[in-house]
mmCIF file with all atom_site columns, C-alpha atoms in Angstrom:
data_model
loop_
_atom_site.group_PDB
_atom_site.id
_atom_site.type_symbol
_atom_site.label_atom_id
_atom_site.label_alt_id
_atom_site.label_comp_id
_atom_site.label_asym_id
_atom_site.label_entity_id
_atom_site.label_seq_id
_atom_site.pdbx_PDB_ins_code
_atom_site.Cartn_x
_atom_site.Cartn_y
_atom_site.Cartn_z
_atom_site.occupancy
_atom_site.B_iso_or_equiv
_atom_site.pdbx_formal_charge
_atom_site.auth_seq_id
_atom_site.auth_comp_id
_atom_site.auth_asym_id
_atom_site.auth_atom_id
_atom_site.pdbx_PDB_model_num
ATOM 1   C CA . MET A 1 1   ? 11.114  17.938  17.540  1.00 58.00 ? 154 MET A CA 1
ATOM 2   C CA . ASP A 1 2   ? 11.573  16.542  14.035  1.00 77.00 ? 155 ASP A CA 1
ATOM 3   C CA . PHE A 1 3   ? 11.621  12.798  13.348  1.00 80.00 ? 156 PHE A CA 1
ATOM 4   C CA . GLY A 1 4   ? 15.376  12.640  12.772  1.00 84.00 ? 157 GLY A CA 1
ATOM 5   C CA . GLY A 1 5   ? 16.142  14.402  16.025  1.00 85.00 ? 158 GLY A CA 1
ATOM 6   C CA . GLN A 1 6   ? 13.719  12.119  17.832  1.00 85.00 ? 159 GLN A CA 1
ATOM 7   C CA . VAL A 1 7   ? 15.400  8.975   16.468  1.00 89.00 ? 160 VAL A CA 1
ATOM 8   C CA . LYS A 1 8   ? 18.844  10.306  17.350  1.00 90.00 ? 161 LYS A CA 1
ATOM 9   C CA . LYS A 1 9   ? 17.784  11.237  20.884  1.00 89.00 ? 162 LYS A CA 1
ATOM 10  C CA . ILE A 1 10  ? 16.180  7.852   21.517  1.00 89.00 ? 163 ILE A CA 1
ATOM 11  C CA . ARG A 1 11  ? 19.170  6.012   20.028  1.00 91.00 ? 164 ARG A CA 1
ATOM 12  C CA . GLN A 1 12  ? 21.578  7.938   22.269  1.00 92.00 ? 165 GLN A CA 1
ATOM 13  C CA . GLN A 1 13  ? 19.391  7.358   25.341  1.00 91.00 ? 166 GLN A CA 1
ATOM 14  C CA . HIS A 1 14  ? 19.740  3.620   24.701  1.00 91.00 ? 167 HIS A CA 1
ATOM 15  C CA . ALA A 1 15  ? 23.513  4.000   24.236  1.00 93.00 ? 168 ALA A CA 1
ATOM 16  C CA . LEU A 1 16  ? 23.462  2.667   20.694  1.00 92.00 ? 169 LEU A CA 1
ATOM 17  C CA . THR A 1 17  ? 25.639  3.694   17.784  1.00 93.00 ? 170 THR A CA 1
ATOM 18  C CA . GLN A 1 18  ? 24.125  4.212   14.355  1.00 92.00 ? 171 GLN A CA 1
ATOM 19  C CA . GLU A 1 19  ? 25.750  0.946   13.295  1.00 93.00 ? 172 GLU A CA 1
ATOM 20  C CA . GLN A 1 20  ? 24.200  -0.992  16.206  1.00 93.00 ? 173 GLN A CA 1
ATOM 21  C CA . LEU A 1 21  ? 20.746  0.458   15.540  1.00 92.00 ? 174 LEU A CA 1
ATOM 22  C CA . ALA A 1 22  ? 21.107  -0.291  11.838  1.00 93.00 ? 175 ALA A CA 1
ATOM 23  C CA . GLN A 1 23  ? 21.944  -3.927  12.594  1.00 94.00 ? 176 GLN A CA 1
ATOM 24  C CA . GLN A 1 24  ? 18.891  -4.285  14.828  1.00 93.00 ? 177 GLN A CA 1
ATOM 25  C CA . LEU A 1 25  ? 16.655  -2.774  12.134  1.00 93.00 ? 178 LEU A CA 1
ATOM 26  C CA . HIS A 1 26  ? 18.332  -4.694  9.282   1.00 93.00 ? 179 HIS A CA 1
ATOM 27  C CA . VAL A 1 27  ? 19.261  -1.514  7.392   1.00 93.00 ? 180 VAL A CA 1
ATOM 28  C CA . SER A 1 28  ? 22.553  0.179   6.645   1.00 93.00 ? 181 SER A CA 1
ATOM 29  C CA . ARG A 1 29  ? 24.241  2.687   8.933   1.00 92.00 ? 182 ARG A CA 1
ATOM 30  C CA . GLN A 1 30  ? 23.865  5.260   6.136   1.00 94.00 ? 183 GLN A CA 1
ATOM 31  C CA . THR A 1 31  ? 20.097  4.759   6.238   1.00 93.00 ? 184 THR A CA 1
ATOM 32  C CA . VAL A 1 32  ? 20.000  5.529   9.958   1.00 92.00 ? 185 VAL A CA 1
ATOM 33  C CA . SER A 1 33  ? 22.219  8.554   9.341   1.00 93.00 ? 186 SER A CA 1
ATOM 34  C CA . SER A 1 34  ? 19.916  9.833   6.602   1.00 92.00 ? 187 SER A CA 1
ATOM 35  C CA . TRP A 1 35  ? 16.924  9.499   8.944   1.00 89.00 ? 188 TRP A CA 1
ATOM 36  C CA . GLU A 1 36  ? 18.706  11.363  11.735  1.00 90.00 ? 189 GLU A CA 1
ATOM 37  C CA . ASN A 1 37  ? 19.767  14.156  9.354   1.00 90.00 ? 190 ASN A CA 1
ATOM 38  C CA . ASN A 1 38  ? 16.263  14.383  7.841   1.00 84.00 ? 191 ASN A CA 1
ATOM 39  C CA . ARG A 1 39  ? 17.504  13.545  4.346   1.00 89.00 ? 192 ARG A CA 1
ATOM 40  C CA . ASN A 1 40  ? 15.125  10.601  4.137   1.00 86.00 ? 193 ASN A CA 1
ATOM 41  C CA . LEU A 1 41  ? 12.172  9.195   6.070   1.00 83.00 ? 194 LEU A CA 1
ATOM 42  C CA . PRO A 1 42  ? 11.396  5.533   6.757   1.00 87.00 ? 195 PRO A CA 1
ATOM 43  C CA . ASP A 1 43  ? 8.197   3.860   5.606   1.00 84.00 ? 196 ASP A CA 1
ATOM 44  C CA . LEU A 1 44  ? 5.366   3.089   8.019   1.00 80.00 ? 197 LEU A CA 1
ATOM 45  C CA . ALA A 1 45  ? 6.482   -0.493  8.665   1.00 86.00 ? 198 ALA A CA 1
ATOM 46  C CA . MET A 1 46  ? 9.941   0.717   9.710   1.00 90.00 ? 199 MET A CA 1
ATOM 47  C CA . VAL A 1 47  ? 8.464   3.426   11.957  1.00 88.00 ? 200 VAL A CA 1
ATOM 48  C CA . VAL A 1 48  ? 6.419   0.749   13.726  1.00 89.00 ? 201 VAL A CA 1
ATOM 49  C CA . THR A 1 49  ? 9.535   -1.438  14.052  1.00 92.00 ? 202 THR A CA 1
ATOM 50  C CA . ILE A 1 50  ? 11.501  1.467   15.571  1.00 91.00 ? 203 ILE A CA 1
ATOM 51  C CA . ALA A 1 51  ? 8.694   2.188   18.046  1.00 89.00 ? 204 ALA A CA 1
ATOM 52  C CA . GLN A 1 52  ? 8.550   -1.483  19.048  1.00 91.00 ? 205 GLN A CA 1
ATOM 53  C CA . LEU A 1 53  ? 12.319  -1.736  19.386  1.00 91.00 ? 206 LEU A CA 1
ATOM 54  C CA . PHE A 1 54  ? 12.481  1.197   21.790  1.00 90.00 ? 207 PHE A CA 1
ATOM 55  C CA . GLN A 1 55  ? 9.130   0.321   23.408  1.00 89.00 ? 208 GLN A CA 1
ATOM 56  C CA . ILE A 1 56  ? 7.617   3.744   22.783  1.00 86.00 ? 209 ILE A CA 1
ATOM 57  C CA . SER A 1 57  ? 4.320   4.756   21.239  1.00 82.00 ? 210 SER A CA 1
ATOM 58  C CA . LEU A 1 58  ? 4.042   5.929   17.657  1.00 79.00 ? 211 LEU A CA 1
ATOM 59  C CA . ASP A 1 59  ? 2.775   9.233   19.033  1.00 75.00 ? 212 ASP A CA 1
ATOM 60  C CA . GLN A 1 60  ? 6.039   9.806   20.863  1.00 75.00 ? 213 GLN A CA 1
ATOM 61  C CA . LEU A 1 61  ? 7.998   8.965   17.755  1.00 76.00 ? 214 LEU A CA 1
ATOM 62  C CA . ILE A 1 62  ? 6.216   10.925  15.014  1.00 74.00 ? 215 ILE A CA 1
ATOM 63  C CA . LEU A 1 63  ? 3.756   13.506  16.287  1.00 67.00 ? 216 LEU A CA 1
ATOM 64  C CA . GLY A 1 64  ? 6.293   16.262  16.665  1.00 59.00 ? 217 GLY A CA 1
ATOM 65  C CA . ASP A 1 65  ? 7.255   16.082  12.982  1.00 59.00 ? 218 ASP A CA 1
ATOM 66  C CA . GLU A 1 66  ? 4.710   17.420  10.488  1.00 64.00 ? 219 GLU A CA 1
ATOM 67  C CA . THR A 1 67  ? 6.742   16.106  7.526   1.00 68.00 ? 220 THR A CA 1
ATOM 68  C CA . MET A 1 68  ? 6.673   12.570  8.889   1.00 67.00 ? 221 MET A CA 1
ATOM 69  C CA . ALA A 1 69  ? 2.944   12.733  9.612   1.00 65.00 ? 222 ALA A CA 1
ATOM 70  C CA . LYS A 1 70  ? 2.269   13.902  6.019   1.00 71.00 ? 223 LYS A CA 1
ATOM 71  C CA . LYS A 1 71  ? 4.490   11.139  4.616   1.00 71.00 ? 224 LYS A CA 1
ATOM 72  C CA . LEU A 1 72  ? 2.637   8.457   6.563   1.00 68.00 ? 225 LEU A CA 1
ATOM 73  C CA . VAL A 1 73  ? -0.732  9.758   5.363   1.00 69.00 ? 226 VAL A CA 1
ATOM 74  C CA . LYS A 1 74  ? 0.555   9.832   1.779   1.00 73.00 ? 227 LYS A CA 1
ATOM 75  C CA . ASP A 1 75  ? 1.973   6.288   2.075   1.00 70.00 ? 228 ASP A CA 1
ATOM 76  C CA . GLY A 1 76  ? -1.370  5.041   3.382   1.00 71.00 ? 229 GLY A CA 1
ATOM 77  C CA . SER A 1 77  ? -3.198  6.650   0.463   1.00 75.00 ? 230 SER A CA 1
ATOM 78  C CA . GLN A 1 78  ? -0.815  5.067   -2.018  1.00 78.00 ? 231 GLN A CA 1
ATOM 79  C CA . VAL A 1 79  ? -1.384  1.629   -0.498  1.00 79.00 ? 232 VAL A CA 1
ATOM 80  C CA . ARG A 1 80  ? -5.161  2.035   -0.820  1.00 82.00 ? 233 ARG A CA 1
ATOM 81  C CA . LEU A 1 81  ? -4.824  3.138   -4.449  1.00 82.00 ? 234 LEU A CA 1
ATOM 82  C CA . ALA A 1 82  ? -2.544  0.188   -5.214  1.00 87.00 ? 235 ALA A CA 1
ATOM 83  C CA . ARG A 1 83  ? -5.142  -2.187  -3.748  1.00 89.00 ? 236 ARG A CA 1
ATOM 84  C CA . LEU A 1 84  ? -7.776  -0.641  -5.992  1.00 89.00 ? 237 LEU A CA 1
ATOM 85  C CA . ASN A 1 85  ? -5.477  -1.187  -8.984  1.00 91.00 ? 238 ASN A CA 1
ATOM 86  C CA . ILE A 1 86  ? -5.124  -4.847  -8.060  1.00 94.00 ? 239 ILE A CA 1
ATOM 87  C CA . ALA A 1 87  ? -8.889  -5.227  -7.590  1.00 94.00 ? 240 ALA A CA 1
ATOM 88  C CA . THR A 1 88  ? -9.497  -3.655  -11.013 1.00 94.00 ? 241 THR A CA 1
ATOM 89  C CA . VAL A 1 89  ? -7.095  -6.014  -12.745 1.00 95.00 ? 242 VAL A CA 1
ATOM 90  C CA . ILE A 1 90  ? -8.546  -9.060  -10.977 1.00 96.00 ? 243 ILE A CA 1
ATOM 91  C CA . LEU A 1 91  ? -12.117 -8.125  -11.943 1.00 96.00 ? 244 LEU A CA 1
ATOM 92  C CA . PHE A 1 92  ? -11.167 -7.537  -15.589 1.00 96.00 ? 245 PHE A CA 1
ATOM 93  C CA . VAL A 1 93  ? -9.205  -10.801 -15.776 1.00 97.00 ? 246 VAL A CA 1
ATOM 94  C CA . LEU A 1 94  ? -12.042 -12.798 -14.203 1.00 97.00 ? 247 LEU A CA 1
ATOM 95  C CA . GLY A 1 95  ? -14.574 -11.183 -16.537 1.00 96.00 ? 248 GLY A CA 1
ATOM 96  C CA . GLY A 1 96  ? -12.414 -11.988 -19.542 1.00 96.00 ? 249 GLY A CA 1
ATOM 97  C CA . ALA A 1 97  ? -11.945 -15.545 -18.277 1.00 96.00 ? 250 ALA A CA 1
ATOM 98  C CA . CYS A 1 98  ? -15.728 -15.989 -18.130 1.00 95.00 ? 251 CYS A CA 1
ATOM 99  C CA . PHE A 1 99  ? -16.112 -14.923 -21.761 1.00 94.00 ? 252 PHE A CA 1
ATOM 100 C CA . LEU A 1 100 ? -13.178 -17.082 -22.842 1.00 94.00 ? 253 LEU A CA 1
ATOM 101 C CA . SER A 1 101 ? -14.549 -20.083 -20.944 1.00 93.00 ? 254 SER A CA 1
ATOM 102 C CA . ALA A 1 102 ? -17.968 -19.639 -22.521 1.00 91.00 ? 255 ALA A CA 1
ATOM 103 C CA . ALA A 1 103 ? -16.373 -19.480 -25.981 1.00 90.00 ? 256 ALA A CA 1
ATOM 104 C CA . LEU A 1 104 ? -14.150 -22.527 -25.389 1.00 92.00 ? 257 LEU A CA 1
ATOM 105 C CA . ILE A 1 105 ? -16.899 -24.659 -23.858 1.00 90.00 ? 258 ILE A CA 1
ATOM 106 C CA . GLY A 1 106 ? -19.355 -23.754 -26.597 1.00 84.00 ? 259 GLY A CA 1
ATOM 107 C CA . SER A 1 107 ? -22.770 -25.317 -26.881 1.00 83.00 ? 260 SER A CA 1
ATOM 108 C CA . SER A 1 108 ? -23.965 -28.746 -27.865 1.00 83.00 ? 261 SER A CA 1
ATOM 109 C CA . LEU A 1 109 ? -27.107 -30.830 -28.151 1.00 82.00 ? 262 LEU A CA 1
ATOM 110 C CA . ASP A 1 110 ? -27.449 -33.825 -25.898 1.00 83.00 ? 263 ASP A CA 1
ATOM 111 C CA . SER A 1 111 ? -29.107 -37.083 -26.933 1.00 85.00 ? 264 SER A CA 1
ATOM 112 C CA . ASN A 1 112 ? -32.546 -35.756 -25.940 1.00 87.00 ? 265 ASN A CA 1
ATOM 113 C CA . GLY A 1 113 ? -32.160 -32.684 -28.159 1.00 83.00 ? 266 GLY A CA 1
ATOM 114 C CA . VAL A 1 114 ? -31.622 -30.302 -25.236 1.00 85.00 ? 267 VAL A CA 1
ATOM 115 C CA . LEU A 1 115 ? -29.182 -27.471 -25.820 1.00 81.00 ? 268 LEU A CA 1
ATOM 116 C CA . GLN A 1 116 ? -26.285 -27.586 -23.325 1.00 81.00 ? 269 GLN A CA 1
ATOM 117 C CA . GLU A 1 117 ? -24.360 -24.349 -22.891 1.00 85.00 ? 270 GLU A CA 1
ATOM 118 C CA . PRO A 1 118 ? -22.773 -22.407 -20.048 1.00 85.00 ? 271 PRO A CA 1
ATOM 119 C CA . PHE A 1 119 ? -25.272 -19.538 -20.310 1.00 86.00 ? 272 PHE A CA 1
ATOM 120 C CA . PHE A 1 120 ? -24.444 -18.253 -16.819 1.00 90.00 ? 273 PHE A CA 1
ATOM 121 C CA . LEU A 1 121 ? -20.842 -17.337 -17.772 1.00 92.00 ? 274 LEU A CA 1
ATOM 122 C CA . ILE A 1 122 ? -21.857 -14.459 -20.058 1.00 93.00 ? 275 ILE A CA 1
ATOM 123 C CA . PRO A 1 123 ? -23.839 -12.436 -17.454 1.00 94.00 ? 276 PRO A CA 1
ATOM 124 C CA . ILE A 1 124 ? -21.195 -13.166 -14.826 1.00 96.00 ? 277 ILE A CA 1
ATOM 125 C CA . GLY A 1 125 ? -18.521 -11.950 -17.267 1.00 95.00 ? 278 GLY A CA 1
ATOM 126 C CA . TYR A 1 126 ? -20.447 -8.729  -17.886 1.00 96.00 ? 279 TYR A CA 1
ATOM 127 C CA . LEU A 1 127 ? -20.982 -8.267  -14.151 1.00 97.00 ? 280 LEU A CA 1
ATOM 128 C CA . LEU A 1 128 ? -17.258 -8.670  -13.433 1.00 97.00 ? 281 LEU A CA 1
ATOM 129 C CA . LEU A 1 129 ? -16.263 -6.302  -16.248 1.00 96.00 ? 282 LEU A CA 1
ATOM 130 C CA . PHE A 1 130 ? -18.802 -3.739  -15.055 1.00 97.00 ? 283 PHE A CA 1
ATOM 131 C CA . GLY A 1 131 ? -17.504 -4.099  -11.483 1.00 96.00 ? 284 GLY A CA 1
ATOM 132 C CA . GLY A 1 132 ? -13.941 -3.628  -12.751 1.00 96.00 ? 285 GLY A CA 1
ATOM 133 C CA . LEU A 1 133 ? -15.014 -0.499  -14.615 1.00 96.00 ? 286 LEU A CA 1
ATOM 134 C CA . ILE A 1 134 ? -16.626 0.927   -11.476 1.00 96.00 ? 287 ILE A CA 1
ATOM 135 C CA . VAL A 1 135 ? -13.520 0.227   -9.372  1.00 94.00 ? 288 VAL A CA 1
ATOM 136 C CA . LEU A 1 136 ? -11.369 1.805   -12.104 1.00 94.00 ? 289 LEU A CA 1
ATOM 137 C CA . LEU A 1 137 ? -13.515 4.953   -12.114 1.00 95.00 ? 290 LEU A CA 1
ATOM 138 C CA . VAL A 1 138 ? -13.410 5.164   -8.312  1.00 93.00 ? 291 VAL A CA 1
ATOM 139 C CA . ASN A 1 139 ? -9.624  4.745   -8.426  1.00 90.00 ? 292 ASN A CA 1
ATOM 140 C CA . LEU A 1 140 ? -9.238  7.494   -11.023 1.00 92.00 ? 293 LEU A CA 1
ATOM 141 C CA . GLY A 1 141 ? -11.533 9.765   -9.029  1.00 92.00 ? 294 GLY A CA 1
ATOM 142 C CA . LEU A 1 142 ? -9.494  9.227   -5.868  1.00 86.00 ? 295 LEU A CA 1
ATOM 143 C CA . ARG A 1 143 ? -6.244  9.873   -7.746  1.00 85.00 ? 296 ARG A CA 1
ATOM 144 C CA . LEU A 1 144 ? -7.614  13.146  -9.120  1.00 89.00 ? 297 LEU A CA 1
ATOM 145 C CA . TYR A 1 145 ? -8.867  14.115  -5.673  1.00 86.00 ? 298 TYR A CA 1
ATOM 146 C CA . HIS A 1 146 ? -5.463  13.459  -4.076  1.00 78.00 ? 299 HIS A CA 1
ATOM 147 C CA . HIS A 1 147 ? -3.685  15.220  -6.942  1.00 80.00 ? 300 HIS A CA 1
ATOM 148 C CA . PHE A 1 148 ? -5.692  18.428  -6.583  1.00 84.00 ? 301 PHE A CA 1
ATOM 149 C CA . LYS A 1 149 ? -5.797  18.212  -2.781  1.00 79.00 ? 302 LYS A CA 1
ATOM 150 C CA . THR A 1 150 ? -1.991  18.290  -2.564  1.00 69.00 ? 303 THR A CA 1
ATOM 151 C CA . LYS A 1 151 ? -1.665  21.294  -4.899  1.00 66.00 ? 304 LYS A CA 1
#
């Protein structure tokens, strides 16, 4: 059975209207209707909420619908790729901050004639930028893989 039919059957078994189910899930009645008519599919968090509300397993709720299973796999892949994007940005920003800090702090001679400079910031900056570049390349590789896998 498809996901929409499954939701409708479970809702009717619990003697709920679309409006009542929508209120419990904090969505509109139209959203529930679009799920039941297979015009739209909920995200993974909502699927888990529905399963918890009706006290059924996720298997019972989604395994009969190939479209829903594919959507959940795709959503999971997109979340992983978004995390890689965030990691890339963080590494680049931290690397840039190391170089900026080194430039702003500068170097100076103390009273004993010893050069004082934050020498450690430059290699750390390069390490962070290199790490960001690696994560970026991995991210692009995964995106290409998913792009060609789906075609």
